[in-house]
CSV table of C-alpha atoms and ligand atoms in Angstrom, one decimal:
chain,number,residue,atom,x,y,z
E,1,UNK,CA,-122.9,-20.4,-83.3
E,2,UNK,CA,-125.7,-21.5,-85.5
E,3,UNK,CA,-128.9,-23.3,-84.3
E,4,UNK,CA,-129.2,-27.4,-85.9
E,5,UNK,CA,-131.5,-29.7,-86.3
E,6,UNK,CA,-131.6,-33.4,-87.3
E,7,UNK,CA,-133.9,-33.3,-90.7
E,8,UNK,CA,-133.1,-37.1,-92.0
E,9,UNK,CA,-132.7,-40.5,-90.0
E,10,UNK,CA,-132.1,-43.7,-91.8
E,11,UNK,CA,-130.5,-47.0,-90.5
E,12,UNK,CA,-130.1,-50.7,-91.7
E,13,UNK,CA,-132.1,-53.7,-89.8
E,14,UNK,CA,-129.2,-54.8,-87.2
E,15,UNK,CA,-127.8,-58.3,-86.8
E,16,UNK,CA,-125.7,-61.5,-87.9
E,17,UNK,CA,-125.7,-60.6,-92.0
E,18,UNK,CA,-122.8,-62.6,-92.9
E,19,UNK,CA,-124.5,-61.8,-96.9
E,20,UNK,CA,-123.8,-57.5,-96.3
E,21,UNK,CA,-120.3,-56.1,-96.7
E,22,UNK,CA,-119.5,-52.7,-94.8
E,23,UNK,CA,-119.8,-50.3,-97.6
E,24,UNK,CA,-123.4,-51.6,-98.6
E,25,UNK,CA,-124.6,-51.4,-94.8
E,26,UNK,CA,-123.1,-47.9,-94.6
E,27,UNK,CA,-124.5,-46.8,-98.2
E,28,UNK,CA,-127.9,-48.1,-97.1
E,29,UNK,CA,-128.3,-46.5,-94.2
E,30,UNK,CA,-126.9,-42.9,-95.4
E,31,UNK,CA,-129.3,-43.1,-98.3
E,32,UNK,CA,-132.1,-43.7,-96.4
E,33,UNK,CA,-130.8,-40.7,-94.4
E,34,UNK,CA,-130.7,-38.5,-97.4
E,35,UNK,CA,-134.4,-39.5,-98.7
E,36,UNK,CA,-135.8,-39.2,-95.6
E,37,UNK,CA,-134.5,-35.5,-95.5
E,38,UNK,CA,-135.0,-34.9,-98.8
E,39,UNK,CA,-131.8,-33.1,-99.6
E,40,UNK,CA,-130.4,-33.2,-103.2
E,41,UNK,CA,-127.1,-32.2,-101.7
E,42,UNK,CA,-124.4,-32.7,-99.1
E,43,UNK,CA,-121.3,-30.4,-98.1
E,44,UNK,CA,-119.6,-33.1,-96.1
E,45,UNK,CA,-119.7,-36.7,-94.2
E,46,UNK,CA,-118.7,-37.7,-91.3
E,47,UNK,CA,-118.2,-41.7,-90.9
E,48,UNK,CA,-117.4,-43.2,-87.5
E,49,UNK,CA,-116.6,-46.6,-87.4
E,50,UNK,CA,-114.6,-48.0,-84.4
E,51,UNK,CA,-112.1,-51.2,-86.1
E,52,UNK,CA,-113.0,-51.9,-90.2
E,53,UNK,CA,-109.3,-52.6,-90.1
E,54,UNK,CA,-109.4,-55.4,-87.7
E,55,UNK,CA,-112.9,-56.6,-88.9
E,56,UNK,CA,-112.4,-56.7,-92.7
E,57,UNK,CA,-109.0,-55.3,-93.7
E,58,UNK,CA,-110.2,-52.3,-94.7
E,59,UNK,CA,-109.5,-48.4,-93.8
E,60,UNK,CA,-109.8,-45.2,-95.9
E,61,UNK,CA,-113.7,-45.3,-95.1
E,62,UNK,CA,-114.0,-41.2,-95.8
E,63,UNK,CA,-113.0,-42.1,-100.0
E,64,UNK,CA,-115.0,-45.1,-99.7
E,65,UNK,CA,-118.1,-44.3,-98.6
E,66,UNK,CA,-118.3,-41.1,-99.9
E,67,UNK,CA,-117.3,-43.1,-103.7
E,68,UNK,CA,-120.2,-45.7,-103.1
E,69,UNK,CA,-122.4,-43.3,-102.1
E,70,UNK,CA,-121.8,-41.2,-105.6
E,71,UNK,CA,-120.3,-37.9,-103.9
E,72,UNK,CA,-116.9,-37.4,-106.1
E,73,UNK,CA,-115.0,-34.9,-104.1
E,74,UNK,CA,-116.7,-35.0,-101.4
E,75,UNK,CA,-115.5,-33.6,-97.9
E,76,UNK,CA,-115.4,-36.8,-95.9
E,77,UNK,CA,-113.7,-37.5,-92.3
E,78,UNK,CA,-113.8,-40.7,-91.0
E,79,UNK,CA,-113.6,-40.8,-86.9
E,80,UNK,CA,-113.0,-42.9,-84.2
E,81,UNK,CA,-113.5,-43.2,-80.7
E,82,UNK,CA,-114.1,-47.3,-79.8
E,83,UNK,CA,-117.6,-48.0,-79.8
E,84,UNK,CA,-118.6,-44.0,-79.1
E,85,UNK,CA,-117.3,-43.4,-83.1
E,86,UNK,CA,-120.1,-42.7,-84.5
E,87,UNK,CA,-121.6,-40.2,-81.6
E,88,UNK,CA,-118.5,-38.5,-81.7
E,89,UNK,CA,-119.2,-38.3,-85.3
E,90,UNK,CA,-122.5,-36.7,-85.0
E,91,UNK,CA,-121.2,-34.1,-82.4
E,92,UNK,CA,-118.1,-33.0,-84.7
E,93,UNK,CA,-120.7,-32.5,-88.0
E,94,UNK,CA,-122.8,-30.9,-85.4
E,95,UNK,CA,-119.7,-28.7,-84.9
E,96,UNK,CA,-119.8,-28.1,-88.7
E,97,UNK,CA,-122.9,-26.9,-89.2
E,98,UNK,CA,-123.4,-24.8,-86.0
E,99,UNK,CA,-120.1,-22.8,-87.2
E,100,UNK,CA,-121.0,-21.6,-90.4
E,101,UNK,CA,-118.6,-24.2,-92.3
E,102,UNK,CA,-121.6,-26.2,-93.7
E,103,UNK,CA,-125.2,-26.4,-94.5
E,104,UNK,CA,-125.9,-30.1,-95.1
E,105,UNK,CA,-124.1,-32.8,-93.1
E,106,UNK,CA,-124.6,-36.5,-93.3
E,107,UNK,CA,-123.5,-38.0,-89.8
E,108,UNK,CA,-123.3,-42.2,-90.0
E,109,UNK,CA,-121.7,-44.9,-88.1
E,110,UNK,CA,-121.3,-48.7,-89.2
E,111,UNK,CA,-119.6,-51.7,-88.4
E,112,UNK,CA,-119.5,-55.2,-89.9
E,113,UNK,CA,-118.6,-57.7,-87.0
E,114,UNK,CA,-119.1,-60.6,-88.7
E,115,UNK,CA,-116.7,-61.4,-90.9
E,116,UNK,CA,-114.6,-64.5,-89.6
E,117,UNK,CA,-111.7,-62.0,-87.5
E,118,UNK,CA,-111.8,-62.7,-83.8
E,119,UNK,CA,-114.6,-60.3,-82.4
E,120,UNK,CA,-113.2,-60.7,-78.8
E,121,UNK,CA,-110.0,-59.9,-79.8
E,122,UNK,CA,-110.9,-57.0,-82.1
E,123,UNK,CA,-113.1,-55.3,-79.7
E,124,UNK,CA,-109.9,-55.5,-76.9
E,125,UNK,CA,-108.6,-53.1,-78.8
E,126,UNK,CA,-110.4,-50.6,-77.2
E,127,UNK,CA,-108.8,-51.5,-73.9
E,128,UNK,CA,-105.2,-50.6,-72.7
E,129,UNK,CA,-103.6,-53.0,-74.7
E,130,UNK,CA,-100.4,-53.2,-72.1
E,131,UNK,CA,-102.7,-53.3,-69.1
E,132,UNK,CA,-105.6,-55.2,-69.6
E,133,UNK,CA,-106.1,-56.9,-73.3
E,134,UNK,CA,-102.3,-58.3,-72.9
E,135,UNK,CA,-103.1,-60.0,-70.1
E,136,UNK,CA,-106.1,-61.4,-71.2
E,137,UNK,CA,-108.8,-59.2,-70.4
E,138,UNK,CA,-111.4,-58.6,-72.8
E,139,UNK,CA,-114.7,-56.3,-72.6
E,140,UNK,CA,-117.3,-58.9,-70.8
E,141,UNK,CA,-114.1,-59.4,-68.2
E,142,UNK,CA,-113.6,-55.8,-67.4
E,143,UNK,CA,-117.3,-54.9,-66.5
E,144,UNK,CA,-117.7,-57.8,-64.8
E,145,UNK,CA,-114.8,-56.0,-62.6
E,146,UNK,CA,-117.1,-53.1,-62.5
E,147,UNK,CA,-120.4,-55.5,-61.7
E,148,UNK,CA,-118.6,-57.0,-58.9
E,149,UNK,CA,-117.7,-53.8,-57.4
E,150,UNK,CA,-121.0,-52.0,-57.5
E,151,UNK,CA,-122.3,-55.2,-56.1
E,152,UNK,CA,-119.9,-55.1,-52.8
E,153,UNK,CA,-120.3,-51.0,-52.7
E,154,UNK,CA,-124.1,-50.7,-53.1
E,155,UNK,CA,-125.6,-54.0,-52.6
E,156,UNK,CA,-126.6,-54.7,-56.3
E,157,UNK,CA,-128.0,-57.8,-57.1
E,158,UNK,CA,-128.1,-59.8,-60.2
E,159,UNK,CA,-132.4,-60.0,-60.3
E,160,UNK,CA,-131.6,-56.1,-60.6
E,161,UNK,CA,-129.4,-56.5,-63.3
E,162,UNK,CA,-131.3,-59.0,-64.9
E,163,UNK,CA,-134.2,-56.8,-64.9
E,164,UNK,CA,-132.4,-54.5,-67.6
E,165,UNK,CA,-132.2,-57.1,-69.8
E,166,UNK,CA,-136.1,-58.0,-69.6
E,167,UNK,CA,-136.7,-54.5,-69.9
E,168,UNK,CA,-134.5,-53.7,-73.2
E,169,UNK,CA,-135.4,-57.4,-74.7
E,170,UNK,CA,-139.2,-55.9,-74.3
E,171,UNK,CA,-138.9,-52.9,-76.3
E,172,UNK,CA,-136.5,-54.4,-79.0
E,173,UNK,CA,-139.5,-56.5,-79.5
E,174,UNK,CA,-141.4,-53.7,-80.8
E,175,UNK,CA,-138.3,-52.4,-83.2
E,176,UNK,CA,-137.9,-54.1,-86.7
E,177,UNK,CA,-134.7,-52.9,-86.7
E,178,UNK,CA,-133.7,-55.4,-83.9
E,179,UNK,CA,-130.9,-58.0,-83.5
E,180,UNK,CA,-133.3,-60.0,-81.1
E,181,UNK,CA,-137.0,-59.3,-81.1
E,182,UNK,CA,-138.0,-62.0,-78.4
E,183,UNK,CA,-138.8,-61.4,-75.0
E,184,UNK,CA,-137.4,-62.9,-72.2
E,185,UNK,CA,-138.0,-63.7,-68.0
E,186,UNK,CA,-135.8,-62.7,-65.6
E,187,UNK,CA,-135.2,-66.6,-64.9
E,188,UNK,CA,-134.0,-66.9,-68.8
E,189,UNK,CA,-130.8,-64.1,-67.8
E,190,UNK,CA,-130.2,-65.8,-64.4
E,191,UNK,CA,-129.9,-69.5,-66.4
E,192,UNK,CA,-128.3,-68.3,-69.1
E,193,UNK,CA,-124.9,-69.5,-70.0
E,194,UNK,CA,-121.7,-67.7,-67.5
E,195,UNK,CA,-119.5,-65.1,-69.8
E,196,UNK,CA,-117.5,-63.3,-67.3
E,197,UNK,CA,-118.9,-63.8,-63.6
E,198,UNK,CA,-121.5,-62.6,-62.5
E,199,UNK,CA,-122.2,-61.4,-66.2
E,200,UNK,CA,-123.8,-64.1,-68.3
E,201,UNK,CA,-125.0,-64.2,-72.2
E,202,UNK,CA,-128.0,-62.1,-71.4
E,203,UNK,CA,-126.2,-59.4,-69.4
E,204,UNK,CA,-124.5,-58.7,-73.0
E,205,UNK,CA,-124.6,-57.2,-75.9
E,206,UNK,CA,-124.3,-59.2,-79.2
E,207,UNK,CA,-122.0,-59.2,-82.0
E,208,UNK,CA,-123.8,-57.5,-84.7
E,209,UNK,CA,-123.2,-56.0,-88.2
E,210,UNK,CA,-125.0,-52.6,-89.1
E,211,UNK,CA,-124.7,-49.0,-89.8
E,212,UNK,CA,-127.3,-45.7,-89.2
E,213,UNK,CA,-127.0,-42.3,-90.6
E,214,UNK,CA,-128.7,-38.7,-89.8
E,215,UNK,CA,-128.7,-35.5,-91.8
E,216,UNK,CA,-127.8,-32.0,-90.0
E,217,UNK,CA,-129.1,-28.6,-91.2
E,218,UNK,CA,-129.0,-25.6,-89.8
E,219,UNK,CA,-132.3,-24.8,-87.5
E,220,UNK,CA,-133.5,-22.4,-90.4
E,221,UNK,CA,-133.0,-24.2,-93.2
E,222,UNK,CA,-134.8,-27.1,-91.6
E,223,UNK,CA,-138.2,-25.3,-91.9
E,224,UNK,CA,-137.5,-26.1,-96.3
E,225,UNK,CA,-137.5,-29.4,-95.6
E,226,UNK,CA,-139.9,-30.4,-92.5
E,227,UNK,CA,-142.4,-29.5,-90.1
E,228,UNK,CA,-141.2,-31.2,-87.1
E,229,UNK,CA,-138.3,-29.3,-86.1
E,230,UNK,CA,-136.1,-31.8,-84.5
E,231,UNK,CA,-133.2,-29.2,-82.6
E,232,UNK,CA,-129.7,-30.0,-81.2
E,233,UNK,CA,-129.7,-28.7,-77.8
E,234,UNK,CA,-127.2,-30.0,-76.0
E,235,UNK,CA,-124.2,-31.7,-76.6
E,236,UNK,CA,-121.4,-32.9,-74.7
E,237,UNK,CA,-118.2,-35.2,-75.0
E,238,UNK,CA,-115.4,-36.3,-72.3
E,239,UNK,CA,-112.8,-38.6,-71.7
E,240,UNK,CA,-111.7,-40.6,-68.8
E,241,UNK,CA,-108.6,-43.2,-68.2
E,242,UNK,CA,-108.3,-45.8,-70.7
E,243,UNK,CA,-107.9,-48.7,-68.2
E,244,UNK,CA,-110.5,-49.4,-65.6
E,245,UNK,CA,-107.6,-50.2,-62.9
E,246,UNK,CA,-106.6,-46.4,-63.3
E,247,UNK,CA,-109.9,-45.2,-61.3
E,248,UNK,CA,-110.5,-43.3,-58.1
E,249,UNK,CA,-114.1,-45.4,-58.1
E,250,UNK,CA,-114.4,-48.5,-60.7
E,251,UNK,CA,-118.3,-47.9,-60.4
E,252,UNK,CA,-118.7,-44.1,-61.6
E,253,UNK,CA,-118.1,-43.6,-64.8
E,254,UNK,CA,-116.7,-40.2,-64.8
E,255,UNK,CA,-116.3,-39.7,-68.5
E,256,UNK,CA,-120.2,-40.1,-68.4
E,257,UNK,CA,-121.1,-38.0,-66.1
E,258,UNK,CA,-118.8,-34.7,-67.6
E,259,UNK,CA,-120.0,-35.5,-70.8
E,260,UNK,CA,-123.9,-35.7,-69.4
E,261,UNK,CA,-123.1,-31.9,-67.3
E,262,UNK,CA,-121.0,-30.5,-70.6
E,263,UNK,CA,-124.5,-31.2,-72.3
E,264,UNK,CA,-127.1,-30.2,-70.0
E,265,UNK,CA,-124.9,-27.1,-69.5
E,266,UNK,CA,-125.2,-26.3,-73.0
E,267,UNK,CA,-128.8,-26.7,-73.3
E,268,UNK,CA,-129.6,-25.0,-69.9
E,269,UNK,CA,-131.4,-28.3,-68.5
E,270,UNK,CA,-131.4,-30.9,-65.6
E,271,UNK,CA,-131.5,-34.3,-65.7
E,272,UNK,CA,-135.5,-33.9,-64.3
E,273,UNK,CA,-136.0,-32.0,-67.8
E,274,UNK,CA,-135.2,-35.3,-69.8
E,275,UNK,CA,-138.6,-37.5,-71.3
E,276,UNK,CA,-136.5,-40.7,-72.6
E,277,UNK,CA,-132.8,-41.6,-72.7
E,278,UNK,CA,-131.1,-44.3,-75.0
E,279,UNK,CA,-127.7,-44.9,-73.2
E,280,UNK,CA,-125.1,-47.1,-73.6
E,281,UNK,CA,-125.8,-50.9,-72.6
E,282,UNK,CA,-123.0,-52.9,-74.0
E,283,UNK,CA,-123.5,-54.7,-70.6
E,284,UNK,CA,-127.0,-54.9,-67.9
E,285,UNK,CA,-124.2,-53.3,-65.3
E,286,UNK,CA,-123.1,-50.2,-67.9
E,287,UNK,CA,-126.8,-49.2,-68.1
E,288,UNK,CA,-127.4,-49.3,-64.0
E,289,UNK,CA,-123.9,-47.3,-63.9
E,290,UNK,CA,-125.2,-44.7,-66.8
E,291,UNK,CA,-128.2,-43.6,-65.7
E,292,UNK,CA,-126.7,-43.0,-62.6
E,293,UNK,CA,-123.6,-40.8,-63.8
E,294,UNK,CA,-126.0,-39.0,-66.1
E,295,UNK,CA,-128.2,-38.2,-62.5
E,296,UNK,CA,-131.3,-40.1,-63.6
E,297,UNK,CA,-131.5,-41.8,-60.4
E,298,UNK,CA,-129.2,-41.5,-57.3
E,299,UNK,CA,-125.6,-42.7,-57.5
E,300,UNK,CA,-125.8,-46.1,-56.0
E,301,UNK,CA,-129.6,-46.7,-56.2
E,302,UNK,CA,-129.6,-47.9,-60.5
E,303,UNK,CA,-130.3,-51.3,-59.7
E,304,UNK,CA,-133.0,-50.7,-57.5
E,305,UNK,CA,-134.3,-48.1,-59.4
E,306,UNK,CA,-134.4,-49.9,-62.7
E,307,UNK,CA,-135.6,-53.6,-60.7
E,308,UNK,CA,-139.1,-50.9,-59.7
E,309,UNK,CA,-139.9,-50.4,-63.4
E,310,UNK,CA,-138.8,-46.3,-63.3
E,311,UNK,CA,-136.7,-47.0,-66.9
E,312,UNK,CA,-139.3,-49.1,-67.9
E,313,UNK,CA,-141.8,-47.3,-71.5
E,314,UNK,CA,-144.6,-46.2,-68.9
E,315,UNK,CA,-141.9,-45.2,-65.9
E,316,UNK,CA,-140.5,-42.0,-64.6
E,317,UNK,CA,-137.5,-42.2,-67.4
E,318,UNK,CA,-137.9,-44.8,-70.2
E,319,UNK,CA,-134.6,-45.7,-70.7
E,320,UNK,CA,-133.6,-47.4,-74.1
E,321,UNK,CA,-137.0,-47.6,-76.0
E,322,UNK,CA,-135.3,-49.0,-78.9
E,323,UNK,CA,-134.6,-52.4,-77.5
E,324,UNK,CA,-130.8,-50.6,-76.5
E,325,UNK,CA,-127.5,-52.3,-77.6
E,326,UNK,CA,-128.8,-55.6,-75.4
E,327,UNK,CA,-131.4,-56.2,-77.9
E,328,UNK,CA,-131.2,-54.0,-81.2
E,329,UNK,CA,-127.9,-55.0,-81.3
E,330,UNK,CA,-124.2,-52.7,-81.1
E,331,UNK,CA,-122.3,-52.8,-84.5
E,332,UNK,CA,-120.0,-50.3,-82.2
E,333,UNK,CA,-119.2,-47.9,-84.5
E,334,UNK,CA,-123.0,-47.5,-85.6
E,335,UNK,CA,-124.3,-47.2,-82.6
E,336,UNK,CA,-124.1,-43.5,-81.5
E,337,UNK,CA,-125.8,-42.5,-84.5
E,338,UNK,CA,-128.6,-45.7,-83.9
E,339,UNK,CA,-129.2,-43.7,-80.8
E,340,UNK,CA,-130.1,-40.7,-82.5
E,341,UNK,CA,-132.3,-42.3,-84.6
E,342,UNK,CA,-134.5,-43.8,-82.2
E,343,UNK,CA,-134.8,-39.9,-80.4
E,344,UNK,CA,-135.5,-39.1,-84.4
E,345,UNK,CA,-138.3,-41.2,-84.0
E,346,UNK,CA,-140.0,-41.3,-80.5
E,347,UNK,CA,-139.7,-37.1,-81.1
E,348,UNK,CA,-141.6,-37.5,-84.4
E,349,UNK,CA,-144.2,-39.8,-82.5
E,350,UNK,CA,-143.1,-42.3,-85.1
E,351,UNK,CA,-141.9,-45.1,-82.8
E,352,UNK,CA,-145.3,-47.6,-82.9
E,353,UNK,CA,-145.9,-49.8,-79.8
E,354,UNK,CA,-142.8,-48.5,-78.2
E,355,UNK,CA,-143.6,-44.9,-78.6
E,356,UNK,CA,-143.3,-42.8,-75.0
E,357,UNK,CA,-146.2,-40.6,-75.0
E,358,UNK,CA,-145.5,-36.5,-74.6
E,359,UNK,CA,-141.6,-37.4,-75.7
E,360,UNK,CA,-140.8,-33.3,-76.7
E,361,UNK,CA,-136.7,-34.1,-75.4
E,362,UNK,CA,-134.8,-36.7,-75.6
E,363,UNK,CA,-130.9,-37.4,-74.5
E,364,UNK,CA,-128.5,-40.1,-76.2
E,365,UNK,CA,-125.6,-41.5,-74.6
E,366,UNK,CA,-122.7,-43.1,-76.6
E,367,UNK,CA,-120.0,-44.7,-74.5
E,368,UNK,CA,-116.1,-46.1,-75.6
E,369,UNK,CA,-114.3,-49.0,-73.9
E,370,UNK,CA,-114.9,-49.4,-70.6
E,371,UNK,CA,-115.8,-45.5,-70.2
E,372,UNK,CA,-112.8,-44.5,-71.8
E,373,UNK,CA,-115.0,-41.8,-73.6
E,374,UNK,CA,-118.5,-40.5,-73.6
E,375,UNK,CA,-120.5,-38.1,-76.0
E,376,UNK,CA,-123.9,-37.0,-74.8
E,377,UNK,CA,-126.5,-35.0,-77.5
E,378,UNK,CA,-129.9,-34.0,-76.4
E,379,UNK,CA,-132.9,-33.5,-78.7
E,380,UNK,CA,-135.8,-31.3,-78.5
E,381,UNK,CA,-138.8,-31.1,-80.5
E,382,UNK,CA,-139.3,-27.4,-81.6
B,1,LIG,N1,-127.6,-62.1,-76.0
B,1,LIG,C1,-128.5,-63.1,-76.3
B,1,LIG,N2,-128.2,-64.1,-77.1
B,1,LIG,C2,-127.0,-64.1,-77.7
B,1,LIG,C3,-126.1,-63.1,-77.5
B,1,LIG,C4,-126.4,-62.1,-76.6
B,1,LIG,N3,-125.6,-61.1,-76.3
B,1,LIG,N4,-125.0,-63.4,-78.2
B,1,LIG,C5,-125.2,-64.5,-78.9
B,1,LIG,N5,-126.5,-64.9,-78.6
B,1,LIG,C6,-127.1,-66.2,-79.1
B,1,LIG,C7,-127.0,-66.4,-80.6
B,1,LIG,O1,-128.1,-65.8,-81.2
B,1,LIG,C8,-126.9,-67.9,-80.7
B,1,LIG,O2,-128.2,-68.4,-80.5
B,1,LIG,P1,-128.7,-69.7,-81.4
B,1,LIG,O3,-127.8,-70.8,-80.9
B,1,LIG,O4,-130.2,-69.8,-81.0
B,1,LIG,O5,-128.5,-69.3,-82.8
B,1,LIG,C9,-126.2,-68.3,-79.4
B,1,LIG,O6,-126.4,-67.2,-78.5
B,1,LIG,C10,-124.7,-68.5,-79.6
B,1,LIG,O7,-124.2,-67.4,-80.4
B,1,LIG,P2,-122.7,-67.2,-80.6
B,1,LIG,O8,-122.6,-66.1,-81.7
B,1,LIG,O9,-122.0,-68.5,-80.8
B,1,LIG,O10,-122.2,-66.5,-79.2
B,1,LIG,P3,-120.8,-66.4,-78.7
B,1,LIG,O11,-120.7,-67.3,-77.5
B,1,LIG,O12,-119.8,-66.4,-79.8
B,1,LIG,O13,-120.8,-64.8,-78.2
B,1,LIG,C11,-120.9,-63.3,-76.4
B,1,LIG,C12,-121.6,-64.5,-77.0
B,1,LIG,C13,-121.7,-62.8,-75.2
B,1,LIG,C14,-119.5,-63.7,-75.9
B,1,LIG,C15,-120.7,-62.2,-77.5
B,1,LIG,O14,-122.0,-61.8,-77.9
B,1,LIG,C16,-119.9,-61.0,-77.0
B,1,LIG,O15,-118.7,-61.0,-76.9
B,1,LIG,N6,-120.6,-59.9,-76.5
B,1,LIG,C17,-120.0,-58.7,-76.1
B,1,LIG,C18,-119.7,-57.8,-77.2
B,1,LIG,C19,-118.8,-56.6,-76.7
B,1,LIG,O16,-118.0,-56.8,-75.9
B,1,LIG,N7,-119.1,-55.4,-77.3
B,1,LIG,C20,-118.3,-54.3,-76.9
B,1,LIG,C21,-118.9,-53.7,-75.7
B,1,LIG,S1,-117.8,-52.5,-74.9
């Protein structure tokens, strides 16, 4: 297996652009992508993008990205895996390029939410249809199942979950890129407006239209085209049940936690090894149950930990520097590949007011459904 390295990160600002169609937000971030590595080629694409048939009526993204971006005959693959599309995306051109199969991969992800179609319904189709989105059930609902429960197990309270938000609102107020850049008080996420009890508007992620894109090389071809050396180290996908009713413990994601050991296995590290994680916050209670599968903090003990300020820029794990899904926004099938671009940047030293200082690795986690599905990919500057 070869050696890779991320040599080009591009991604489009995230939020409601009712103006941008799918194939422009997905052509702008891969070109980006492509200047910023500074290839004048690519061997093959890989597009993930969770529902583009349930948003805007349209499919066969692997012809029509690879058309608009001007690559006739190109090898394109367009995956899917809820909202963990496109970090499944990154890991299989990852796969690509480690083999032997290809030198230059462009890895994107995009999704345009905003385009009239029912976003709560679309998105419930990443639940058990028969189980849980039949009967009414939609993504707010089922982690509020989860919230509840790791309230009544471990005593988590909703200042602790609030807390994430005011932690994630903070650094998106330092990204450009952001859906929301304002900050906000724990008091403005207890008042805010119920979703699904105890979950309210600030305990979730938006609706938001977007796409991001990366370029993979291998490790010593990367040397042609940078000097920060930006390596793949670890990478690590699993899957769990589809419906939430179907598990031993509502409150550990398990797919998570296998995908978090398959890629510290890899890369021969612990959790303790990590500078800065962006995981997957679609909700305040999926980043408190996160850190803990990935062994950041205690099982049990994420509420706590995050309410002391250990995930905040300056604490023992900045978690989410980018503003995380809460407040750069989740296009879902963008966001796996978003992640990657803020460890692009905090590695290169190139994240401004948000940077974390001494970041040499950090780890992304991309999460489907309800934990359905998890990839995990850890960065490490050479
Ligand atoms: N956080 C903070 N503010 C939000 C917000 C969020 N998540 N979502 C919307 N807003 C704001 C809007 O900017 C708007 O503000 P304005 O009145 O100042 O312009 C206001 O709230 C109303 O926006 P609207 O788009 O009408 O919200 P909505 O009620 O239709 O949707 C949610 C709110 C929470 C239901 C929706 O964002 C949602 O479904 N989120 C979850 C998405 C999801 O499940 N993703 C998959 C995860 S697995």
């Amino acid at each position: 297996m070869r050696d890779v390295a991320v040599i080009g990160i591009g991604m489009t600002k995230f939020g409601e652009l009712w103006w941008r169609n799918l194939r422009e937000l997905y052509v702008e971030a891969a070109l980006k992508a492509i200047k910023d590595a500074g290839v004048d080629h690519l061997d093959s694409m890989y597009v993930g993008c969770m529902t583009s048939g349930l948003f805007c009526a349209q499919e066969h993204l692997a012809s029509m990205m690879a058309d608009y971006l001007g690559q006739k005959h190109l090898a394109a693959y367009r995956i899917e895996s809820a909202c963990a599309s496109s970090g499944l995306a990154f890991r299989l051109g990852f796969i690509e390029v480690a083999s032997g199969m290809s030198d230059i991969v462009l890895v994107g992800g995009v999704e345009k939410m905003h385009t009239g179609a029912d976003a709560t319904y679309c998105l419930a189709a990443a639940a058990d249809q028969d189980y849980e989105a039949f009967h009414g059930n939609t993504f707010p609902g089922l982690y509020a199942l989860i919230a509840r429960a790791h309230m009544a197990k471990y005593g988590t309270t909703r200042n602790q979950m609030a807390a994430v938000a005011v932690k994630n609102h903070y650094n998106g107020s330092m990204n450009p890129n952001a859906q929301f850049q304002m900050k906000i008080s724990i008091d403005t996420v207890l008042n805010a407006t119920p979703v699904a009890d105890p979950l309210g508007l600030f305990d979730c992620s938006p609706v938001t239209d977007g796409a991001a894109a990366a370029i993979l090389c291998p490790l010593e071809l990367a040397k042609q085209y940078t000097d920060t050396i930006i390596k793949v180290v670890g990478s690590g996908a699993a899957t769990s049940t589809i419906a939430v009713h179907q598990r031993d413990d509502i409150t550990f994601l398990d797919a998570v936690h296998m995908s978090g050991k398959r890629a510290y296995e890899m890369a021969g590290l612990k959790p303790e090894d990590i500078d800065f994680a962006e995981v997957h916050d679609c909700f305040t209670i999926a980043e408190i149950c996160n850190i803990e599968a990935l062994g950041f903090c205690e099982v049990g003990k994420g509420g706590p930990f995050s309410e002391a300020g250990n995930t905040a820029l300056d604490g023992k794990i900045p978690i989410n520097t980018s503003g995380g899904l809460k407040s750069k926004g989740h296009p879902v099938g963008a966001t796996g590949v978003a992640q990657i671009v803020e460890l692009v940047e905090q590695l290169r030293g190139t994240a401004g007011g948000r940077q974390v200082k001494n970041a040499k690795r950090g780890l992304a986690q991309n999460m489907g459904g309800s934990g359905g599905s998890s990839v995990v990919h850890i960065l490490e500057v050479q």
